[in-house]
Short mmCIF file of C-alpha atoms in Angstrom, two decimals:
data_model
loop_
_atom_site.label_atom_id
_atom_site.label_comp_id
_atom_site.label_asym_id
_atom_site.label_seq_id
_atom_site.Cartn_x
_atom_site.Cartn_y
_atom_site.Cartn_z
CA UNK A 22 63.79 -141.52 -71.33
CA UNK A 23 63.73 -139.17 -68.39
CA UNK A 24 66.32 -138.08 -66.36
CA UNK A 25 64.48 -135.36 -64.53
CA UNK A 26 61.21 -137.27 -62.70
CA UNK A 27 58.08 -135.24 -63.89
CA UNK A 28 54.23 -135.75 -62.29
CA UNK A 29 52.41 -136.87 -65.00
CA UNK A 30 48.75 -138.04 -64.82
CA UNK A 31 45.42 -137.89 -66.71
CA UNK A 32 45.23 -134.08 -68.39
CA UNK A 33 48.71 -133.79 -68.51
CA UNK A 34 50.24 -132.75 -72.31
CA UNK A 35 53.27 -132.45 -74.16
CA UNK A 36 56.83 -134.14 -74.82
CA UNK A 37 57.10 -136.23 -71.57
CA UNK A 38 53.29 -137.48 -72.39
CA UNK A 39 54.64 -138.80 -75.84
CA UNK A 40 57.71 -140.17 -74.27
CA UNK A 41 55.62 -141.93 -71.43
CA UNK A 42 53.11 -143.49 -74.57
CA UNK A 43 56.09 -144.22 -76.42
CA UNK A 44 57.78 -146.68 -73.49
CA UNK A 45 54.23 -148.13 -72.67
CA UNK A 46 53.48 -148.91 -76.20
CA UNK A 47 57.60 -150.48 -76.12
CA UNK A 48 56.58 -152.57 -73.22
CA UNK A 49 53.16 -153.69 -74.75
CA UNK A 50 50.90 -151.43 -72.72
CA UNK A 51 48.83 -150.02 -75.09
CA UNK A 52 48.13 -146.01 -74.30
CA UNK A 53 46.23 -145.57 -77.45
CA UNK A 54 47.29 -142.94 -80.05
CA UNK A 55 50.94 -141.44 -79.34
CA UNK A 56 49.71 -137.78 -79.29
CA UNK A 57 51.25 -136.72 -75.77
CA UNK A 58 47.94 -135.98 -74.19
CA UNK A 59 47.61 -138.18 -70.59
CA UNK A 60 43.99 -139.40 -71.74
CA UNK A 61 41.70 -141.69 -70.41
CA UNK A 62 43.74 -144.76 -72.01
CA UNK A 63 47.18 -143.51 -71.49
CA UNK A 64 45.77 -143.36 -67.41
CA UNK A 65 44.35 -147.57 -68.05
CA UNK A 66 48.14 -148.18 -69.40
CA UNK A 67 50.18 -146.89 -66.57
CA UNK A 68 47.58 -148.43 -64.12
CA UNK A 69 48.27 -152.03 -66.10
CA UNK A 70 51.93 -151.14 -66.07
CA UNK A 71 51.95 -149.93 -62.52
CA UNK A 72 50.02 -153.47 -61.33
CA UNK A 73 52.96 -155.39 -62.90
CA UNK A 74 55.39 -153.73 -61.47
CA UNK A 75 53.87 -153.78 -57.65
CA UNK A 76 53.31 -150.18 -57.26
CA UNK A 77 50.44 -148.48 -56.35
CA UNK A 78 48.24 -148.55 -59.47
CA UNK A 79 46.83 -144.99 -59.10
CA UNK A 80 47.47 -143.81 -62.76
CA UNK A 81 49.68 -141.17 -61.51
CA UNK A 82 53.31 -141.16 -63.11
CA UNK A 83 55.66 -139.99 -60.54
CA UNK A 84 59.14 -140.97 -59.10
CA UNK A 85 58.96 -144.83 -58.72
CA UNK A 86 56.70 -145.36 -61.88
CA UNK A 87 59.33 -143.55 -63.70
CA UNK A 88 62.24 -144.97 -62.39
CA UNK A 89 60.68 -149.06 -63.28
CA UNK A 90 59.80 -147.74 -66.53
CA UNK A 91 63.37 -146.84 -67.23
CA UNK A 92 64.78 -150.29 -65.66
CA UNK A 93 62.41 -152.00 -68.14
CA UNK A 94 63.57 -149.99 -71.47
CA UNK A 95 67.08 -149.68 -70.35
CA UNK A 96 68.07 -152.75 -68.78
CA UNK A 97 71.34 -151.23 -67.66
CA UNK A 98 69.41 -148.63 -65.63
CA UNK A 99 70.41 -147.84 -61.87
CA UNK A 100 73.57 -150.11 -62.25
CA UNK A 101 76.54 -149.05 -61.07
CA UNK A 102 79.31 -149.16 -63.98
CA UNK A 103 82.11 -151.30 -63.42
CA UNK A 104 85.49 -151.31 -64.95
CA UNK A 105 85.29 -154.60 -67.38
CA UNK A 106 89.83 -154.95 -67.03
CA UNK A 107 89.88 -154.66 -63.47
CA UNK A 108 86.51 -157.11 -63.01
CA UNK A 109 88.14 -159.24 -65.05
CA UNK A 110 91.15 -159.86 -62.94
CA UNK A 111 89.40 -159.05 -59.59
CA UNK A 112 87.17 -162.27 -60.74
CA UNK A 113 89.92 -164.18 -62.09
CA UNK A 114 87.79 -164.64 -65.48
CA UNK A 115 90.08 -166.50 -68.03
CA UNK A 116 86.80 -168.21 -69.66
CA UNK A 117 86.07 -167.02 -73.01
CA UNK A 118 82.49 -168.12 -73.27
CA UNK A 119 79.50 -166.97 -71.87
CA UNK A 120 78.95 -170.74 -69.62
CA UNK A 121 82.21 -171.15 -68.76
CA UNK A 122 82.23 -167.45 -67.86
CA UNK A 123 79.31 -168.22 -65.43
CA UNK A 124 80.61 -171.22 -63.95
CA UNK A 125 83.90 -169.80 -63.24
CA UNK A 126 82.17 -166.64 -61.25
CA UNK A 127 79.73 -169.47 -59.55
CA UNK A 128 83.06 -171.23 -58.24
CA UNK A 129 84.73 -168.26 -56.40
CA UNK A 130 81.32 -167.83 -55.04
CA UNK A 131 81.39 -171.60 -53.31
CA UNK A 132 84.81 -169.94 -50.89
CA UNK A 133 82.56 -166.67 -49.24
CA UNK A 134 80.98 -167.10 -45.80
CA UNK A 135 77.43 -165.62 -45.56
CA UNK A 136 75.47 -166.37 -48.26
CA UNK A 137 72.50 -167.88 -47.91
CA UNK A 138 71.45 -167.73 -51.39
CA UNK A 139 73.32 -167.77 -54.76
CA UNK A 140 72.00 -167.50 -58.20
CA UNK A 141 73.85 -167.44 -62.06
CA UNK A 142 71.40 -166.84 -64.84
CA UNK A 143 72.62 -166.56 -68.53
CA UNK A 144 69.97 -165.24 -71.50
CA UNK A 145 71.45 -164.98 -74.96
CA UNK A 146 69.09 -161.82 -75.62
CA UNK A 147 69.82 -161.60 -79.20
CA UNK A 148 72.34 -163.59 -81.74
CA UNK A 149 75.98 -162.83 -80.88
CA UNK A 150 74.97 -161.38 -77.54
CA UNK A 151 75.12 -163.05 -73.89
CA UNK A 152 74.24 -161.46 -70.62
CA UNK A 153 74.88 -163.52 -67.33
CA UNK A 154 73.30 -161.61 -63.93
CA UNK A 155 74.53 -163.01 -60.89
CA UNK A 156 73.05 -162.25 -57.11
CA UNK A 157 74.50 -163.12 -54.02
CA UNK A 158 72.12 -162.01 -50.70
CA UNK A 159 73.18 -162.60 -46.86
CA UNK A 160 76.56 -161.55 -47.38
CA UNK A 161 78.89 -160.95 -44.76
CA UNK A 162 79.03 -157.46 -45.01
CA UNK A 163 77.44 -154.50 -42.46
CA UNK A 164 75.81 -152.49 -44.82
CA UNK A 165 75.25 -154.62 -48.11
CA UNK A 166 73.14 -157.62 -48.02
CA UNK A 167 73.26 -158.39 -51.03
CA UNK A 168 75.08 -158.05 -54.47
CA UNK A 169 73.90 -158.34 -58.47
CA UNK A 170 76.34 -158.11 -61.12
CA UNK A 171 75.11 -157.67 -65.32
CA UNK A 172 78.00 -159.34 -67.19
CA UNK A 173 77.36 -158.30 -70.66
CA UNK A 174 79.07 -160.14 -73.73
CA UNK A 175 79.69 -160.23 -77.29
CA UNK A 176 80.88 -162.77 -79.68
CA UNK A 177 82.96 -161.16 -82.28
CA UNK A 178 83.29 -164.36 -85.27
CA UNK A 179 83.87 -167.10 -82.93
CA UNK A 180 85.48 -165.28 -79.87
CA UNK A 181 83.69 -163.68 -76.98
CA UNK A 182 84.33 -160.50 -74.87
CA UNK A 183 83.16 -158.74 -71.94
CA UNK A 184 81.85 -155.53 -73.37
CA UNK A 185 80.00 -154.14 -69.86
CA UNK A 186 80.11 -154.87 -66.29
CA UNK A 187 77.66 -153.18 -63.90
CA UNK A 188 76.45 -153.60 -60.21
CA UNK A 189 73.53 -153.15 -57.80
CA UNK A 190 73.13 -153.38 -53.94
CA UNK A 191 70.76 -153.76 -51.80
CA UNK A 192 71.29 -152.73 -48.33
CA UNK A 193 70.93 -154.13 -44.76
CA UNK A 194 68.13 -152.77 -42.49
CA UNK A 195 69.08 -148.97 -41.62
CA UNK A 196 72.07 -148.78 -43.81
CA UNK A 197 70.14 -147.22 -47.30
CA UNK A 198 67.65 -148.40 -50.00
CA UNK A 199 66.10 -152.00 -50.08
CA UNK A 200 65.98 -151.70 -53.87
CA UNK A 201 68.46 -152.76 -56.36
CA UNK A 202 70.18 -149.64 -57.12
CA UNK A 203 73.96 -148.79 -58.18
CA UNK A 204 73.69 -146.75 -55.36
CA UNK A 205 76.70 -147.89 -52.47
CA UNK A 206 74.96 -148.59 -49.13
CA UNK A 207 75.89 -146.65 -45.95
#
């Protein structure tokens, strides 16, 4: 969407006005007509969008409402890519299925000192697809506190793989950002 954060509020025209509309109107935010002028309805839409997303709701496309409207159309954004061979033998994964998969990662968790909270989700986001997002926070690390991994998988027939592993951090007090980002703390 954009790689390159562009100011964008109400007067504002051209490409990166259509390409805002267009990611609004994906995330049912309705900025009118898709015309790439910032008009009085495009401004209501980023305000709505900015309100669900905690940010200021000022109308006023900048830095962080760029960077959550890219996490919510690209929900592989500001992960940090992970080798799929080596997380599958760092993790010991010999699980095939997208449960089992889960509950083996959920069991090397139960051996770590630190944590003081743990969570496994699994969505099935479309059929023959799995994605299983696990978060561990308090860990007993100096400059991470805490650690989400997107486990991404696809059933081929009756047999499912790994297809993408990626990663996000969030850092202790003082040590970097306090967002998830694929960014390594300090």
């Amino acid at each position: 969407m954009n790689s390159i954060s562009i100011l964008l509020q109400e007067g504002s025209q051209g490409t990166e006005v259509t390409k805002l509309q267009e990611a609004l109107k994906d995330l049912n935010f309705d900025p009118g007509i898709i015309d790439g002028i910032f008009g009085r309805k495009t401004k209501q839409a980023v305000i709505n969008f900015q309100k669900s997303q905690q940010l200021v709701p000022d109308g006023i496309v900048g830095d962080k409402t760029w960077a959550k409207l890219n996490a919510a159309n690209n929900p592989r954004f500001n992960f940090q890519v992970v080798n799929v061979q080596e997380f599958i033998s760092f993790e010991g994964i010999t699980a095939t299925n997208p449960k089992a998969v889960a509950a083996q990662l959920f069991r090397r968790l139960e051996d770590e000192e630190g944590r003081n909270y743990e969570e496994i989700s699994i969505t099935y986001s479309r059929e023959g697809t799995s994605v299983i997002l696990y978060t561990r926070i308090g860990l007993a690390d100096d400059s991470a506190r805490a650690l989400r991994h997107r486990v991404e998988l696809k059933r081929d027939q009756n047999q499912w793989e790994i297809i993408w592993v990626g990663r996000q951090f969030q850092c202790q007090p003082g040590r970097g950002h306090q967002e998830w980002s694929g960014i390594v703390c300090s």
